[in-house]
């Protein structure tokens, strides 16, 4: 068990590419932190700096209060699970899991007990005599986790551990990792480009873009109160809809509609009179107000939009079971609506919608207006 402090970490590679800028994070004992962002945003570089696989160009890294910035990886007591498993093909599952302990010259009985205990946790007891080639992708990933567990490290690092698995297995293995975290109560850092993994796994998410931390918070904080346009568009699926406009006499005005800002929104927009802002609305906050989706209207506190709503011309209807994704256009902008019913809209049909929750962003700085 361990706390970690990442203080002002920079990474500049030899080719002068700066991959990470001023990364700051204090990780609590037993916390599961997920670093999320698009490919190339610096997630793996950050993780590799924690592991000691990349030098830290500037800043300090502490584990349990002790400075380990320049400590070699083998002394850090950190175990890493990679996307490509990195198992030894000629060794059995048992030997793979025992390997690091054999290297450490641990007692044979202790090794045996640790391997059996890890195999039990991971459901691998019946697979111990097999070679990795005889296992499925999901089982191989579990062996890779087992290899980390037997070492009882202070910190577990996961680098996109599920990306080689198919969608169904990815979901199942993700839930296993969550259970594993609850069981081990270990400090973990998990890297992924998948916002669903971040939302479902994390105690706290660190959302990154282009080497910079964009926001740190609980999954609900990032989903509910995104700090800027990047986080708003990255977290949530389908992504948030955006409308560019400006504030006129306390209303948000864009090419396709006028939103009369009342209540909490009025206070927010007052300071932006005459300025360019972006209105964001999640697909699940779009409500059909013309009766075309009867179940959609119940208990919803709707925005006041001139003319009673925004006209959407439907282009595509995607049924997901309990909900329907309706893709369309408001004239100048695309919109995705997530309605709470099975719908059968045909292309070209018009639906009038309103919103029960919106977000505003400063167009110039991209920051959320709060
Ligand atoms: P992510 O894990 O978010 O996909 P990375 O941390 O792998 O991103 O990469 C961040 C940036 O650093 C990218 O621009 C990448 O090209 C660059 N980069 C990664 N590894 C190296 C390296 N060994 N040498 C030079 N540049 C690198």
PDB file of C-alpha atoms in Angstrom, residues 85-259:
ATOM      1  CA  UNK A  85       0.912  -9.324 -21.705  1.00  0.00           C
ATOM      2  CA  UNK A  86       4.691  -9.948 -22.218  1.00  0.00           C
ATOM      3  CA  UNK A  87       4.422 -13.565 -21.028  1.00  0.00           C
ATOM      4  CA  UNK A  88       7.187 -16.125 -21.539  1.00  0.00           C
ATOM      5  CA  UNK A  89       5.894 -18.596 -24.141  1.00  0.00           C
ATOM      6  CA  UNK A  90       8.091 -21.487 -23.064  1.00  0.00           C
ATOM      7  CA  UNK A  91       7.007 -21.284 -19.415  1.00  0.00           C
ATOM      8  CA  UNK A  92       3.772 -22.565 -17.888  1.00  0.00           C
ATOM      9  CA  UNK A  93       1.270 -20.198 -16.300  1.00  0.00           C
ATOM     10  CA  UNK A  94       2.656 -21.218 -12.913  1.00  0.00           C
ATOM     11  CA  UNK A  95       6.250 -20.506 -13.953  1.00  0.00           C
ATOM     12  CA  UNK A  96       5.289 -17.192 -15.501  1.00  0.00           C
ATOM     13  CA  UNK A  97       3.603 -16.096 -12.304  1.00  0.00           C
ATOM     14  CA  UNK A  98       6.430 -17.370 -10.115  1.00  0.00           C
ATOM     15  CA  UNK A  99       9.215 -15.937 -12.251  1.00  0.00           C
ATOM     16  CA  UNK A 100       9.868 -12.628 -10.490  1.00  0.00           C
ATOM     17  CA  UNK A 101       9.852 -14.361  -7.096  1.00  0.00           C
ATOM     18  CA  UNK A 102      12.307 -17.017  -8.315  1.00  0.00           C
ATOM     19  CA  UNK A 103      14.576 -14.216  -9.503  1.00  0.00           C
ATOM     20  CA  UNK A 104      14.308 -12.674  -6.036  1.00  0.00           C
ATOM     21  CA  UNK A 105      15.322 -16.096  -4.628  1.00  0.00           C
ATOM     22  CA  UNK A 106      12.240 -16.339  -2.443  1.00  0.00           C
ATOM     23  CA  UNK A 107      11.548 -19.521  -0.527  1.00  0.00           C
ATOM     24  CA  UNK A 108       9.912 -22.207  -2.718  1.00  0.00           C
ATOM     25  CA  UNK A 109       7.011 -22.747  -0.334  1.00  0.00           C
ATOM     26  CA  UNK A 110       6.323 -19.027  -0.126  1.00  0.00           C
ATOM     27  CA  UNK A 111       6.361 -18.805  -3.936  1.00  0.00           C
ATOM     28  CA  UNK A 112       3.980 -21.749  -4.161  1.00  0.00           C
ATOM     29  CA  UNK A 113       1.527 -20.183  -1.730  1.00  0.00           C
ATOM     30  CA  UNK A 114       1.639 -16.798  -3.427  1.00  0.00           C
ATOM     31  CA  UNK A 115       1.096 -18.247  -6.898  1.00  0.00           C
ATOM     32  CA  UNK A 116      -1.812 -20.387  -5.703  1.00  0.00           C
ATOM     33  CA  UNK A 117      -3.391 -17.440  -3.897  1.00  0.00           C
ATOM     34  CA  UNK A 118      -3.094 -15.181  -6.961  1.00  0.00           C
ATOM     35  CA  UNK A 119      -4.408 -17.954  -9.235  1.00  0.00           C
ATOM     36  CA  UNK A 120      -7.391 -18.351  -6.930  1.00  0.00           C
ATOM     37  CA  UNK A 121      -8.182 -14.623  -7.012  1.00  0.00           C
ATOM     38  CA  UNK A 122      -7.948 -14.598 -10.801  1.00  0.00           C
ATOM     39  CA  UNK A 123      -9.736 -17.878 -11.485  1.00  0.00           C
ATOM     40  CA  UNK A 124      -6.614 -19.444 -12.986  1.00  0.00           C
ATOM     41  CA  UNK A 125      -6.224 -22.429 -10.652  1.00  0.00           C
ATOM     42  CA  UNK A 126      -7.065 -24.915 -13.403  1.00  0.00           C
ATOM     43  CA  UNK A 127      -4.749 -23.283 -15.914  1.00  0.00           C
ATOM     44  CA  UNK A 128      -1.483 -23.335 -13.971  1.00  0.00           C
ATOM     45  CA  UNK A 129       0.131 -26.145 -15.974  1.00  0.00           C
ATOM     46  CA  UNK A 130      -0.779 -24.725 -19.360  1.00  0.00           C
ATOM     47  CA  UNK A 131       1.440 -22.665 -21.645  1.00  0.00           C
ATOM     48  CA  UNK A 132       0.268 -19.149 -22.568  1.00  0.00           C
ATOM     49  CA  UNK A 133      -0.414 -20.294 -26.160  1.00  0.00           C
ATOM     50  CA  UNK A 134      -3.158 -22.604 -24.819  1.00  0.00           C
ATOM     51  CA  UNK A 135      -4.999 -19.712 -23.155  1.00  0.00           C
ATOM     52  CA  UNK A 136      -7.497 -17.159 -24.430  1.00  0.00           C
ATOM     53  CA  UNK A 137      -6.562 -13.476 -24.597  1.00  0.00           C
ATOM     54  CA  UNK A 138      -8.508 -12.747 -21.436  1.00  0.00           C
ATOM     55  CA  UNK A 139      -6.771 -15.562 -19.532  1.00  0.00           C
ATOM     56  CA  UNK A 140      -3.357 -14.356 -20.704  1.00  0.00           C
ATOM     57  CA  UNK A 141      -4.155 -10.894 -19.432  1.00  0.00           C
ATOM     58  CA  UNK A 142      -5.111 -12.435 -16.087  1.00  0.00           C
ATOM     59  CA  UNK A 143      -1.770 -14.269 -15.958  1.00  0.00           C
ATOM     60  CA  UNK A 144      -0.060 -10.929 -16.555  1.00  0.00           C
ATOM     61  CA  UNK A 145      -2.050  -9.516 -13.626  1.00  0.00           C
ATOM     62  CA  UNK A 146      -1.186 -12.582 -11.542  1.00  0.00           C
ATOM     63  CA  UNK A 147       2.477 -11.977 -12.180  1.00  0.00           C
ATOM     64  CA  UNK A 148       2.033  -8.496 -10.744  1.00  0.00           C
ATOM     65  CA  UNK A 149      -0.086  -9.648  -7.775  1.00  0.00           C
ATOM     66  CA  UNK A 150       2.418 -12.262  -6.494  1.00  0.00           C
ATOM     67  CA  UNK A 151       4.969  -9.523  -6.004  1.00  0.00           C
ATOM     68  CA  UNK A 152       2.609  -7.673  -3.617  1.00  0.00           C
ATOM     69  CA  UNK A 153       3.958  -4.384  -4.941  1.00  0.00           C
ATOM     70  CA  UNK A 154       3.246  -1.005  -3.421  1.00  0.00           C
ATOM     71  CA  UNK A 155       1.701   0.251  -6.640  1.00  0.00           C
ATOM     72  CA  UNK A 156       0.132  -1.441  -9.679  1.00  0.00           C
ATOM     73  CA  UNK A 157       0.411   0.228 -13.077  1.00  0.00           C
ATOM     74  CA  UNK A 158      -1.787  -0.837 -15.985  1.00  0.00           C
ATOM     75  CA  UNK A 159      -0.983   0.334 -19.521  1.00  0.00           C
ATOM     76  CA  UNK A 160      -4.075  -0.177 -21.729  1.00  0.00           C
ATOM     77  CA  UNK A 161      -4.407  -3.761 -20.427  1.00  0.00           C
ATOM     78  CA  UNK A 162      -7.660  -4.468 -22.256  1.00  0.00           C
ATOM     79  CA  UNK A 163      -6.993  -3.094 -25.703  1.00  0.00           C
ATOM     80  CA  UNK A 164      -6.071  -6.474 -27.233  1.00  0.00           C
ATOM     81  CA  UNK A 165      -9.343  -8.066 -26.099  1.00  0.00           C
ATOM     82  CA  UNK A 166     -12.609  -8.175 -28.017  1.00  0.00           C
ATOM     83  CA  UNK A 167     -15.490  -5.985 -26.807  1.00  0.00           C
ATOM     84  CA  UNK A 168     -17.253  -8.631 -24.703  1.00  0.00           C
ATOM     85  CA  UNK A 169     -14.094  -9.815 -23.007  1.00  0.00           C
ATOM     86  CA  UNK A 170     -13.016  -6.236 -22.443  1.00  0.00           C
ATOM     87  CA  UNK A 171     -16.159  -5.602 -20.417  1.00  0.00           C
ATOM     88  CA  UNK A 172     -15.735  -8.803 -18.398  1.00  0.00           C
ATOM     89  CA  UNK A 173     -12.029  -8.226 -17.700  1.00  0.00           C
ATOM     90  CA  UNK A 174     -12.738  -4.599 -16.769  1.00  0.00           C
ATOM     91  CA  UNK A 175     -15.150  -5.816 -14.100  1.00  0.00           C
ATOM     92  CA  UNK A 176     -12.528  -8.304 -12.897  1.00  0.00           C
ATOM     93  CA  UNK A 177     -10.020  -5.484 -12.480  1.00  0.00           C
ATOM     94  CA  UNK A 178     -12.573  -3.528 -10.473  1.00  0.00           C
ATOM     95  CA  UNK A 179     -13.189  -6.505  -8.182  1.00  0.00           C
ATOM     96  CA  UNK A 180      -9.450  -7.076  -7.939  1.00  0.00           C
ATOM     97  CA  UNK A 181      -8.966  -3.494  -6.837  1.00  0.00           C
ATOM     98  CA  UNK A 182     -11.662  -3.818  -4.189  1.00  0.00           C
ATOM     99  CA  UNK A 183     -10.096  -7.042  -2.957  1.00  0.00           C
ATOM    100  CA  UNK A 184      -6.450  -5.961  -2.939  1.00  0.00           C
ATOM    101  CA  UNK A 185      -7.193  -2.359  -1.883  1.00  0.00           C
ATOM    102  CA  UNK A 186      -3.991  -1.507  -3.708  1.00  0.00           C
ATOM    103  CA  UNK A 187      -2.910   1.824  -5.156  1.00  0.00           C
ATOM    104  CA  UNK A 188      -3.327   1.594  -8.919  1.00  0.00           C
ATOM    105  CA  UNK A 189      -2.747   3.804 -11.940  1.00  0.00           C
ATOM    106  CA  UNK A 190      -4.527   2.695 -15.065  1.00  0.00           C
ATOM    107  CA  UNK A 191      -3.971   4.161 -18.544  1.00  0.00           C
ATOM    108  CA  UNK A 192      -6.626   4.023 -21.244  1.00  0.00           C
ATOM    109  CA  UNK A 193      -7.943   5.988 -24.222  1.00  0.00           C
ATOM    110  CA  UNK A 194     -11.420   4.590 -23.518  1.00  0.00           C
ATOM    111  CA  UNK A 195     -13.695   6.965 -21.606  1.00  0.00           C
ATOM    112  CA  UNK A 196     -16.020   4.101 -20.604  1.00  0.00           C
ATOM    113  CA  UNK A 197     -13.144   2.323 -18.847  1.00  0.00           C
ATOM    114  CA  UNK A 198     -12.269   5.574 -17.112  1.00  0.00           C
ATOM    115  CA  UNK A 199     -15.832   6.221 -15.915  1.00  0.00           C
ATOM    116  CA  UNK A 200     -16.435   2.662 -14.739  1.00  0.00           C
ATOM    117  CA  UNK A 201     -13.093   1.967 -13.051  1.00  0.00           C
ATOM    118  CA  UNK A 202     -11.731   5.158 -11.579  1.00  0.00           C
ATOM    119  CA  UNK A 203     -11.896   6.555  -8.090  1.00  0.00           C
ATOM    120  CA  UNK A 204     -10.526   9.660  -9.786  1.00  0.00           C
ATOM    121  CA  UNK A 205      -9.915  10.365 -13.453  1.00  0.00           C
ATOM    122  CA  UNK A 206      -7.064  12.441 -14.844  1.00  0.00           C
ATOM    123  CA  UNK A 207      -8.105  13.622 -18.304  1.00  0.00           C
ATOM    124  CA  UNK A 208      -5.174  14.658 -20.526  1.00  0.00           C
ATOM    125  CA  UNK A 209      -4.739  16.345 -23.885  1.00  0.00           C
ATOM    126  CA  UNK A 210      -1.515  17.193 -25.710  1.00  0.00           C
ATOM    127  CA  UNK A 211       0.672  16.580 -22.674  1.00  0.00           C
ATOM    128  CA  UNK A 212      -1.409  18.717 -20.310  1.00  0.00           C
ATOM    129  CA  UNK A 213      -3.747  17.668 -17.525  1.00  0.00           C
ATOM    130  CA  UNK A 214      -7.185  19.055 -18.396  1.00  0.00           C
ATOM    131  CA  UNK A 215      -9.110  18.018 -15.287  1.00  0.00           C
ATOM    132  CA  UNK A 216      -8.757  15.762 -12.258  1.00  0.00           C
ATOM    133  CA  UNK A 217     -11.850  14.546 -10.440  1.00  0.00           C
ATOM    134  CA  UNK A 218     -14.290  11.760  -9.736  1.00  0.00           C
ATOM    135  CA  UNK A 219     -16.044  10.221 -12.754  1.00  0.00           C
ATOM    136  CA  UNK A 220     -19.216  12.117 -11.801  1.00  0.00           C
ATOM    137  CA  UNK A 221     -17.371  15.428 -11.539  1.00  0.00           C
ATOM    138  CA  UNK A 222     -15.882  15.041 -15.019  1.00  0.00           C
ATOM    139  CA  UNK A 223     -19.192  13.930 -16.474  1.00  0.00           C
ATOM    140  CA  UNK A 224     -21.361  16.479 -14.698  1.00  0.00           C
ATOM    141  CA  UNK A 225     -19.082  19.494 -14.494  1.00  0.00           C
ATOM    142  CA  UNK A 226     -16.444  19.223 -17.228  1.00  0.00           C
ATOM    143  CA  UNK A 227     -13.810  21.922 -16.807  1.00  0.00           C
ATOM    144  CA  UNK A 228     -13.527  22.788 -20.480  1.00  0.00           C
ATOM    145  CA  UNK A 229     -14.637  21.912 -24.004  1.00  0.00           C
ATOM    146  CA  UNK A 230     -12.035  19.167 -24.317  1.00  0.00           C
ATOM    147  CA  UNK A 231     -13.215  17.236 -21.257  1.00  0.00           C
ATOM    148  CA  UNK A 232     -16.863  17.872 -22.188  1.00  0.00           C
ATOM    149  CA  UNK A 233     -16.326  16.330 -25.618  1.00  0.00           C
ATOM    150  CA  UNK A 234     -14.078  13.470 -24.463  1.00  0.00           C
ATOM    151  CA  UNK A 235     -16.069  12.169 -21.495  1.00  0.00           C
ATOM    152  CA  UNK A 236     -19.546  10.857 -22.284  1.00  0.00           C
ATOM    153  CA  UNK A 237     -20.770   8.684 -25.145  1.00  0.00           C
ATOM    154  CA  UNK A 238     -22.197   9.704 -27.547  1.00  0.00           C
ATOM    155  CA  UNK A 239     -20.305  12.957 -26.995  1.00  0.00           C
ATOM    156  CA  UNK A 240     -21.887  16.224 -25.916  1.00  0.00           C
ATOM    157  CA  UNK A 241     -23.526  18.342 -28.663  1.00  0.00           C
ATOM    158  CA  UNK A 242     -22.121  21.840 -29.094  1.00  0.00           C
ATOM    159  CA  UNK A 243     -23.669  25.037 -30.469  1.00  0.00           C
ATOM    160  CA  UNK A 244     -21.594  28.154 -31.061  1.00  0.00           C
ATOM    161  CA  UNK A 245     -23.354  31.414 -30.329  1.00  0.00           C
ATOM    162  CA  UNK A 246     -23.280  34.558 -28.232  1.00  0.00           C
ATOM    163  CA  UNK A 247     -25.024  36.109 -25.270  1.00  0.00           C
ATOM    164  CA  UNK A 248     -27.651  38.753 -26.153  1.00  0.00           C
ATOM    165  CA  UNK A 249     -29.760  40.353 -23.426  1.00  0.00           C
ATOM    166  CA  UNK A 250     -29.228  37.400 -21.152  1.00  0.00           C
ATOM    167  CA  UNK A 251     -30.175  34.851 -23.816  1.00  0.00           C
ATOM    168  CA  UNK A 252     -27.937  32.398 -25.627  1.00  0.00           C
ATOM    169  CA  UNK A 253     -28.416  33.037 -29.329  1.00  0.00           C
ATOM    170  CA  UNK A 254     -27.133  30.870 -32.160  1.00  0.00           C
ATOM    171  CA  UNK A 255     -28.084  30.456 -35.821  1.00  0.00           C
ATOM    172  CA  UNK A 256     -30.756  27.872 -35.031  1.00  0.00           C
ATOM    173  CA  UNK A 257     -32.377  28.910 -31.752  1.00  0.00           C
ATOM    174  CA  UNK A 258     -32.587  31.375 -28.844  1.00  0.00           C
ATOM    175  CA  UNK A 259     -32.276  29.994 -25.330  1.00  0.00           C
TER     176      UNK A 259
END
